[in-house]
PDB file of C-alpha atoms in Angstrom:
ATOM      1  CA  UNK A   1      65.752 -50.787 -19.982  1.00 67.00           C
ATOM      2  CA  UNK A   2      67.639 -51.737 -23.126  1.00 81.00           C
ATOM      3  CA  UNK A   3      65.083 -51.308 -25.908  1.00 94.00           C
ATOM      4  CA  UNK A   4      67.521 -52.243 -28.681  1.00 96.00           C
ATOM      5  CA  UNK A   5      69.801 -55.208 -28.112  1.00 96.00           C
ATOM      6  CA  UNK A   6      72.747 -56.596 -29.991  1.00 97.00           C
ATOM      7  CA  UNK A   7      73.597 -59.802 -28.192  1.00 93.00           C
ATOM      8  CA  UNK A   8      76.799 -60.584 -30.049  1.00 95.00           C
ATOM      9  CA  UNK A   9      79.594 -58.250 -28.978  1.00 95.00           C
ATOM     10  CA  UNK A  10      81.879 -59.553 -31.721  1.00 97.00           C
ATOM     11  CA  UNK A  11      81.878 -61.492 -34.975  1.00 97.00           C
ATOM     12  CA  UNK A  12      84.766 -62.831 -37.057  1.00 98.00           C
ATOM     13  CA  UNK A  13      84.393 -63.868 -40.691  1.00 98.00           C
ATOM     14  CA  UNK A  14      86.695 -64.544 -43.582  1.00 98.00           C
ATOM     15  CA  UNK A  15      86.943 -62.268 -46.568  1.00 98.00           C
ATOM     16  CA  UNK A  16      84.401 -63.176 -49.234  1.00 97.00           C
ATOM     17  CA  UNK A  17      82.020 -64.879 -46.811  1.00 98.00           C
ATOM     18  CA  UNK A  18      78.698 -63.545 -45.520  1.00 98.00           C
ATOM     19  CA  UNK A  19      78.557 -61.501 -42.328  1.00 98.00           C
ATOM     20  CA  UNK A  20      75.246 -61.552 -40.448  1.00 98.00           C
ATOM     21  CA  UNK A  21      74.727 -59.073 -37.632  1.00 98.00           C
ATOM     22  CA  UNK A  22      71.631 -59.371 -35.507  1.00 98.00           C
ATOM     23  CA  UNK A  23      69.534 -56.936 -33.525  1.00 98.00           C
ATOM     24  CA  UNK A  24      66.412 -57.327 -31.354  1.00 97.00           C
ATOM     25  CA  UNK A  25      64.089 -54.639 -30.063  1.00 97.00           C
ATOM     26  CA  UNK A  26      61.312 -54.453 -27.530  1.00 96.00           C
ATOM     27  CA  UNK A  27      59.451 -51.226 -28.310  1.00 94.00           C
ATOM     28  CA  UNK A  28      56.624 -51.885 -30.773  1.00 94.00           C
ATOM     29  CA  UNK A  29      56.385 -48.122 -31.450  1.00 93.00           C
ATOM     30  CA  UNK A  30      59.658 -48.140 -33.389  1.00 94.00           C
ATOM     31  CA  UNK A  31      58.878 -47.447 -37.041  1.00 91.00           C
ATOM     32  CA  UNK A  32      62.319 -46.927 -38.549  1.00 93.00           C
ATOM     33  CA  UNK A  33      65.504 -48.905 -38.148  1.00 95.00           C
ATOM     34  CA  UNK A  34      69.035 -48.027 -39.141  1.00 95.00           C
ATOM     35  CA  UNK A  35      72.487 -49.528 -39.147  1.00 97.00           C
ATOM     36  CA  UNK A  36      75.541 -47.413 -38.471  1.00 96.00           C
ATOM     37  CA  UNK A  37      79.188 -48.299 -38.886  1.00 97.00           C
ATOM     38  CA  UNK A  38      81.849 -46.841 -36.629  1.00 95.00           C
ATOM     39  CA  UNK A  39      85.598 -46.837 -37.030  1.00 94.00           C
ATOM     40  CA  UNK A  40      87.864 -45.902 -34.092  1.00 88.00           C
ATOM     41  CA  UNK A  41      88.258 -42.144 -33.582  1.00 85.00           C
ATOM     42  CA  UNK A  42      85.377 -41.425 -35.971  1.00 90.00           C
ATOM     43  CA  UNK A  43      81.688 -40.778 -35.494  1.00 92.00           C
ATOM     44  CA  UNK A  44      79.087 -43.331 -36.591  1.00 94.00           C
ATOM     45  CA  UNK A  45      78.293 -43.237 -40.307  1.00 94.00           C
ATOM     46  CA  UNK A  46      74.938 -44.223 -41.738  1.00 92.00           C
ATOM     47  CA  UNK A  47      74.938 -47.511 -43.631  1.00 95.00           C
ATOM     48  CA  UNK A  48      71.407 -48.621 -44.461  1.00 95.00           C
ATOM     49  CA  UNK A  49      67.890 -48.245 -43.107  1.00 94.00           C
ATOM     50  CA  UNK A  50      64.486 -49.865 -43.285  1.00 95.00           C
ATOM     51  CA  UNK A  51      60.991 -48.670 -42.591  1.00 93.00           C
ATOM     52  CA  UNK A  52      58.672 -50.822 -40.530  1.00 94.00           C
ATOM     53  CA  UNK A  53      56.360 -51.206 -43.524  1.00 94.00           C
ATOM     54  CA  UNK A  54      59.031 -53.179 -45.373  1.00 95.00           C
ATOM     55  CA  UNK A  55      60.737 -56.466 -44.622  1.00 96.00           C
ATOM     56  CA  UNK A  56      63.845 -56.065 -46.746  1.00 97.00           C
ATOM     57  CA  UNK A  57      66.059 -53.301 -48.072  1.00 97.00           C
ATOM     58  CA  UNK A  58      69.119 -53.761 -50.221  1.00 97.00           C
ATOM     59  CA  UNK A  59      72.014 -51.460 -51.063  1.00 96.00           C
ATOM     60  CA  UNK A  60      74.890 -53.058 -52.895  1.00 97.00           C
ATOM     61  CA  UNK A  61      76.573 -55.588 -50.629  1.00 98.00           C
ATOM     62  CA  UNK A  62      74.364 -54.656 -47.683  1.00 98.00           C
ATOM     63  CA  UNK A  63      70.873 -56.021 -47.027  1.00 98.00           C
ATOM     64  CA  UNK A  64      68.741 -55.411 -43.968  1.00 98.00           C
ATOM     65  CA  UNK A  65      65.908 -57.773 -43.070  1.00 98.00           C
ATOM     66  CA  UNK A  66      63.119 -56.888 -40.663  1.00 98.00           C
ATOM     67  CA  UNK A  67      60.860 -59.407 -38.910  1.00 97.00           C
ATOM     68  CA  UNK A  68      58.288 -57.314 -37.087  1.00 96.00           C
ATOM     69  CA  UNK A  69      56.490 -60.207 -35.443  1.00 96.00           C
ATOM     70  CA  UNK A  70      59.759 -61.357 -33.878  1.00 97.00           C
ATOM     71  CA  UNK A  71      60.965 -57.782 -33.296  1.00 97.00           C
ATOM     72  CA  UNK A  72      64.207 -58.742 -34.963  1.00 97.00           C
ATOM     73  CA  UNK A  73      66.361 -57.312 -37.691  1.00 97.00           C
ATOM     74  CA  UNK A  74      69.571 -58.406 -39.282  1.00 98.00           C
ATOM     75  CA  UNK A  75      72.245 -56.915 -41.501  1.00 98.00           C
ATOM     76  CA  UNK A  76      73.801 -59.130 -44.162  1.00 98.00           C
ATOM     77  CA  UNK A  77      77.078 -58.168 -45.799  1.00 98.00           C
ATOM     78  CA  UNK A  78      77.967 -60.181 -48.895  1.00 98.00           C
ATOM     79  CA  UNK A  79      80.766 -60.558 -49.740  1.00 98.00           C
ATOM     80  CA  UNK A  80      82.563 -59.334 -46.641  1.00 98.00           C
ATOM     81  CA  UNK A  81      85.727 -57.305 -47.145  1.00 98.00           C
ATOM     82  CA  UNK A  82      88.549 -56.435 -44.718  1.00 97.00           C
ATOM     83  CA  UNK A  83      87.512 -52.764 -44.949  1.00 96.00           C
ATOM     84  CA  UNK A  84      84.179 -53.746 -43.405  1.00 97.00           C
ATOM     85  CA  UNK A  85      85.950 -54.379 -40.086  1.00 97.00           C
ATOM     86  CA  UNK A  86      84.345 -51.901 -37.677  1.00 97.00           C
ATOM     87  CA  UNK A  87      81.754 -51.683 -34.930  1.00 97.00           C
ATOM     88  CA  UNK A  88      78.189 -51.887 -36.236  1.00 98.00           C
ATOM     89  CA  UNK A  89      75.328 -50.300 -34.331  1.00 97.00           C
ATOM     90  CA  UNK A  90      71.689 -51.052 -34.799  1.00 97.00           C
ATOM     91  CA  UNK A  91      69.425 -48.082 -34.055  1.00 96.00           C
ATOM     92  CA  UNK A  92      65.708 -47.422 -34.014  1.00 95.00           C
ATOM     93  CA  UNK A  93      63.408 -44.441 -33.928  1.00 91.00           C
ATOM     94  CA  UNK A  94      59.799 -43.909 -32.955  1.00 89.00           C
ATOM     95  CA  UNK A  95      57.469 -41.120 -34.118  1.00 83.00           C
ATOM     96  CA  UNK A  96      58.166 -38.790 -31.162  1.00 77.00           C
ATOM     97  CA  UNK A  97      58.029 -35.442 -32.949  1.00 71.00           C
ATOM     98  CA  UNK A  98      61.776 -35.022 -32.783  1.00 76.00           C
ATOM     99  CA  UNK A  99      64.680 -36.998 -34.189  1.00 79.00           C
ATOM    100  CA  UNK A 100      65.896 -39.442 -31.555  1.00 89.00           C
ATOM    101  CA  UNK A 101      67.751 -42.665 -32.134  1.00 92.00           C
ATOM    102  CA  UNK A 102      67.898 -45.549 -29.664  1.00 95.00           C
ATOM    103  CA  UNK A 103      71.084 -47.520 -30.214  1.00 96.00           C
ATOM    104  CA  UNK A 104      72.124 -51.047 -29.424  1.00 97.00           C
ATOM    105  CA  UNK A 105      75.460 -51.766 -27.773  1.00 96.00           C
ATOM    106  CA  UNK A 106      77.202 -52.633 -31.036  1.00 97.00           C
ATOM    107  CA  UNK A 107      78.852 -55.644 -32.649  1.00 98.00           C
ATOM    108  CA  UNK A 108      82.529 -55.553 -33.542  1.00 97.00           C
ATOM    109  CA  UNK A 109      83.025 -57.182 -36.941  1.00 98.00           C
ATOM    110  CA  UNK A 110      86.451 -58.449 -37.938  1.00 98.00           C
ATOM    111  CA  UNK A 111      86.910 -59.577 -41.529  1.00 98.00           C
ATOM    112  CA  UNK A 112      90.161 -61.404 -42.059  1.00 97.00           C
ATOM    113  CA  UNK A 113      91.875 -61.789 -45.446  1.00 94.00           C
TER     114      UNK A 113
ATOM    115  CA  UNK B   1      80.491 -28.981 -47.868  1.00 54.00           C
ATOM    116  CA  UNK B   2      81.987 -29.309 -44.388  1.00 69.00           C
ATOM    117  CA  UNK B   3      80.937 -32.050 -42.015  1.00 87.00           C
ATOM    118  CA  UNK B   4      80.249 -31.878 -38.288  1.00 93.00           C
ATOM    119  CA  UNK B   5      83.248 -30.777 -36.257  1.00 95.00           C
ATOM    120  CA  UNK B   6      83.624 -31.129 -32.508  1.00 97.00           C
ATOM    121  CA  UNK B   7      86.096 -29.621 -30.102  1.00 96.00           C
ATOM    122  CA  UNK B   8      88.088 -30.470 -28.187  1.00 97.00           C
ATOM    123  CA  UNK B   9      88.837 -34.045 -29.221  1.00 96.00           C
ATOM    124  CA  UNK B  10      89.997 -35.073 -25.754  1.00 96.00           C
ATOM    125  CA  UNK B  11      89.505 -33.556 -22.334  1.00 96.00           C
ATOM    126  CA  UNK B  12      90.350 -34.469 -18.755  1.00 98.00           C
ATOM    127  CA  UNK B  13      88.405 -32.896 -15.893  1.00 98.00           C
ATOM    128  CA  UNK B  14      88.179 -33.357 -12.160  1.00 98.00           C
ATOM    129  CA  UNK B  15      85.026 -34.540 -10.407  1.00 98.00           C
ATOM    130  CA  UNK B  16      82.845 -31.576  -9.465  1.00 98.00           C
ATOM    131  CA  UNK B  17      84.128 -29.333 -12.247  1.00 98.00           C
ATOM    132  CA  UNK B  18      82.117 -28.005 -15.182  1.00 98.00           C
ATOM    133  CA  UNK B  19      82.810 -28.663 -18.864  1.00 98.00           C
ATOM    134  CA  UNK B  20      81.711 -27.172 -22.181  1.00 98.00           C
ATOM    135  CA  UNK B  21      81.887 -29.152 -25.405  1.00 98.00           C
ATOM    136  CA  UNK B  22      81.437 -27.530 -28.809  1.00 97.00           C
ATOM    137  CA  UNK B  23      79.962 -28.610 -32.105  1.00 96.00           C
ATOM    138  CA  UNK B  24      79.785 -26.966 -35.532  1.00 94.00           C
ATOM    139  CA  UNK B  25      76.925 -28.329 -37.596  1.00 90.00           C
ATOM    140  CA  UNK B  26      77.206 -29.425 -41.187  1.00 84.00           C
ATOM    141  CA  UNK B  27      76.439 -26.638 -43.627  1.00 81.00           C
ATOM    142  CA  UNK B  28      72.694 -26.364 -44.268  1.00 81.00           C
ATOM    143  CA  UNK B  29      71.708 -28.290 -41.126  1.00 84.00           C
ATOM    144  CA  UNK B  30      69.484 -26.532 -38.588  1.00 85.00           C
ATOM    145  CA  UNK B  31      69.004 -29.230 -35.951  1.00 89.00           C
ATOM    146  CA  UNK B  32      71.631 -30.580 -33.572  1.00 92.00           C
ATOM    147  CA  UNK B  33      71.505 -33.555 -31.237  1.00 94.00           C
ATOM    148  CA  UNK B  34      73.924 -34.719 -28.575  1.00 97.00           C
ATOM    149  CA  UNK B  35      74.646 -38.294 -27.585  1.00 97.00           C
ATOM    150  CA  UNK B  36      76.719 -39.868 -24.813  1.00 97.00           C
ATOM    151  CA  UNK B  37      78.551 -43.108 -25.545  1.00 96.00           C
ATOM    152  CA  UNK B  38      79.947 -44.800 -22.448  1.00 94.00           C
ATOM    153  CA  UNK B  39      82.575 -47.494 -22.829  1.00 91.00           C
ATOM    154  CA  UNK B  40      81.099 -50.675 -24.260  1.00 89.00           C
ATOM    155  CA  UNK B  41      77.698 -49.072 -24.807  1.00 92.00           C
ATOM    156  CA  UNK B  42      75.841 -47.583 -27.727  1.00 94.00           C
ATOM    157  CA  UNK B  43      75.265 -43.841 -27.974  1.00 95.00           C
ATOM    158  CA  UNK B  44      72.485 -42.537 -25.717  1.00 96.00           C
ATOM    159  CA  UNK B  45      70.372 -39.534 -26.671  1.00 95.00           C
ATOM    160  CA  UNK B  46      70.900 -36.516 -24.411  1.00 97.00           C
ATOM    161  CA  UNK B  47      68.870 -33.800 -26.150  1.00 95.00           C
ATOM    162  CA  UNK B  48      68.113 -32.056 -29.424  1.00 93.00           C
ATOM    163  CA  UNK B  49      68.018 -28.383 -30.352  1.00 92.00           C
ATOM    164  CA  UNK B  50      66.097 -26.716 -33.144  1.00 87.00           C
ATOM    165  CA  UNK B  51      65.886 -22.963 -33.676  1.00 85.00           C
ATOM    166  CA  UNK B  52      67.923 -22.400 -30.521  1.00 88.00           C
ATOM    167  CA  UNK B  53      65.463 -24.240 -28.309  1.00 90.00           C
ATOM    168  CA  UNK B  54      65.548 -27.683 -26.772  1.00 91.00           C
ATOM    169  CA  UNK B  55      62.811 -29.738 -28.428  1.00 88.00           C
ATOM    170  CA  UNK B  56      63.548 -33.207 -27.088  1.00 90.00           C
ATOM    171  CA  UNK B  57      65.433 -34.689 -24.147  1.00 93.00           C
ATOM    172  CA  UNK B  58      66.556 -38.126 -23.024  1.00 93.00           C
ATOM    173  CA  UNK B  59      66.976 -39.466 -19.473  1.00 94.00           C
ATOM    174  CA  UNK B  60      69.731 -37.116 -18.391  1.00 97.00           C
ATOM    175  CA  UNK B  61      69.680 -34.872 -15.302  1.00 97.00           C
ATOM    176  CA  UNK B  62      69.379 -31.072 -15.541  1.00 96.00           C
ATOM    177  CA  UNK B  63      73.121 -30.623 -14.981  1.00 97.00           C
ATOM    178  CA  UNK B  64      73.385 -31.565 -18.664  1.00 98.00           C
ATOM    179  CA  UNK B  65      72.384 -28.463 -20.592  1.00 97.00           C
ATOM    180  CA  UNK B  66      72.911 -27.074 -24.041  1.00 96.00           C
ATOM    181  CA  UNK B  67      72.800 -24.111 -26.327  1.00 95.00           C
ATOM    182  CA  UNK B  68      72.294 -23.667 -30.032  1.00 94.00           C
ATOM    183  CA  UNK B  69      73.458 -20.462 -31.674  1.00 92.00           C
ATOM    184  CA  UNK B  70      71.995 -18.571 -34.672  1.00 88.00           C
ATOM    185  CA  UNK B  71      74.684 -20.086 -36.911  1.00 85.00           C
ATOM    186  CA  UNK B  72      73.425 -23.533 -35.750  1.00 82.00           C
ATOM    187  CA  UNK B  73      76.592 -24.354 -33.830  1.00 91.00           C
ATOM    188  CA  UNK B  74      75.997 -25.823 -30.403  1.00 95.00           C
ATOM    189  CA  UNK B  75      77.417 -26.345 -26.946  1.00 97.00           C
ATOM    190  CA  UNK B  76      76.910 -29.104 -24.409  1.00 98.00           C
ATOM    191  CA  UNK B  77      77.510 -28.057 -20.805  1.00 98.00           C
ATOM    192  CA  UNK B  78      77.848 -30.487 -17.939  1.00 98.00           C
ATOM    193  CA  UNK B  79      77.966 -29.195 -14.366  1.00 97.00           C
ATOM    194  CA  UNK B  80      79.152 -30.959 -11.225  1.00 98.00           C
ATOM    195  CA  UNK B  81      80.973 -33.644 -13.172  1.00 98.00           C
ATOM    196  CA  UNK B  82      80.780 -37.205 -11.897  1.00 98.00           C
ATOM    197  CA  UNK B  83      83.086 -40.112 -12.653  1.00 97.00           C
ATOM    198  CA  UNK B  84      80.274 -41.786 -14.652  1.00 97.00           C
ATOM    199  CA  UNK B  85      80.208 -38.818 -17.020  1.00 98.00           C
ATOM    200  CA  UNK B  86      83.403 -40.187 -18.562  1.00 98.00           C
ATOM    201  CA  UNK B  87      82.374 -41.042 -22.097  1.00 97.00           C
ATOM    202  CA  UNK B  88      82.563 -40.123 -25.767  1.00 96.00           C
ATOM    203  CA  UNK B  89      80.181 -37.249 -26.503  1.00 98.00           C
ATOM    204  CA  UNK B  90      78.846 -37.193 -30.034  1.00 97.00           C
ATOM    205  CA  UNK B  91      77.151 -34.338 -31.818  1.00 96.00           C
ATOM    206  CA  UNK B  92      74.890 -34.992 -34.794  1.00 94.00           C
ATOM    207  CA  UNK B  93      73.361 -32.435 -37.119  1.00 90.00           C
ATOM    208  CA  UNK B  94      70.447 -32.732 -39.488  1.00 86.00           C
ATOM    209  CA  UNK B  95      67.846 -30.668 -41.301  1.00 80.00           C
ATOM    210  CA  UNK B  96      64.232 -30.431 -40.293  1.00 67.00           C
ATOM    211  CA  UNK B  97      62.237 -32.513 -42.685  1.00 60.00           C
ATOM    212  CA  UNK B  98      65.069 -34.938 -43.342  1.00 57.00           C
ATOM    213  CA  UNK B  99      64.254 -38.478 -42.494  1.00 58.00           C
ATOM    214  CA  UNK B 100      66.328 -39.608 -39.589  1.00 62.00           C
ATOM    215  CA  UNK B 101      69.057 -41.043 -41.750  1.00 64.00           C
ATOM    216  CA  UNK B 102      69.936 -37.451 -42.525  1.00 72.00           C
ATOM    217  CA  UNK B 103      71.957 -37.379 -39.300  1.00 85.00           C
ATOM    218  CA  UNK B 104      75.643 -36.586 -39.705  1.00 90.00           C
ATOM    219  CA  UNK B 105      77.778 -37.369 -36.675  1.00 94.00           C
ATOM    220  CA  UNK B 106      80.955 -35.667 -35.607  1.00 95.00           C
ATOM    221  CA  UNK B 107      83.970 -37.629 -34.412  1.00 96.00           C
ATOM    222  CA  UNK B 108      83.205 -36.874 -30.798  1.00 96.00           C
ATOM    223  CA  UNK B 109      84.880 -35.487 -27.701  1.00 97.00           C
ATOM    224  CA  UNK B 110      86.392 -38.021 -25.329  1.00 97.00           C
ATOM    225  CA  UNK B 111      85.793 -36.756 -21.773  1.00 98.00           C
ATOM    226  CA  UNK B 112      87.603 -38.342 -18.853  1.00 98.00           C
ATOM    227  CA  UNK B 113      86.557 -37.383 -15.318  1.00 98.00           C
ATOM    228  CA  UNK B 114      89.080 -38.190 -12.607  1.00 97.00           C
TER     229      UNK B 114
END
C-alpha cells in the first residue's frame, strides 16, 4: 500500500522557469510533510517541510503548498537552476512515538540551461 | 562536525549469506534509523534505535536486525540474504527531541545479492 505517491517519475524544465513537483498521500494521520533532494551517490538531503496546520511554507526559491482536503502537496522551485537537477522525494510522518518517514517513489527533475 | 558515514559503500553477496552494514552517527545525535531503497522506489523504513534499543520497526522480517552501540554508531544485519534484498541501505541519525527534519542521511551502502 503506497501511502505517499509521486505520479510523475520525471520532469524537465528550462532554467529560469518554474518547476512544480507533486505528491499525493492517503493516510489522514500524517501531520508533517517534507521534501528531500537526492543526488547520485549521496544520501537524501532535507529541503523544506510543512506542518499539517499550515497550507504554505516558503524558503528562498522553494515553496511547499499543502491541500489537506485533497491530500495533496506540491513543491514549487522558482526560478529553476541547473544545479536543482536531482531526484526529489516527498515524505510524510505521523505521530507514532518514533521518527519514521514514509517516502514517495521520487521525481527526477532535469533543469536544462 | 562530521556527518553520517556508512561502510562499506558497495557490497556483493551471495543468496543465503549474511551481511553487516555499519553506520557512524553525526556528532551529537543519539537516534539512528535504517532505510532500504530498492531500485526505482523511495526509501522504506526498516527500524530505529534509541539508547541501544529498537523503538520502532517497519514491515521487514526478523532476519533484518540491528544494533546501536554506546557511541551511537549502529549496525544493520541481514541474514539469509534474498535476491530482493538488493538495494541501497541508508542510515539516518537524529537527536531525540528534534523535529523530524533533524534527520541526517548517510550516502548509503549499495548491496547486490547474486
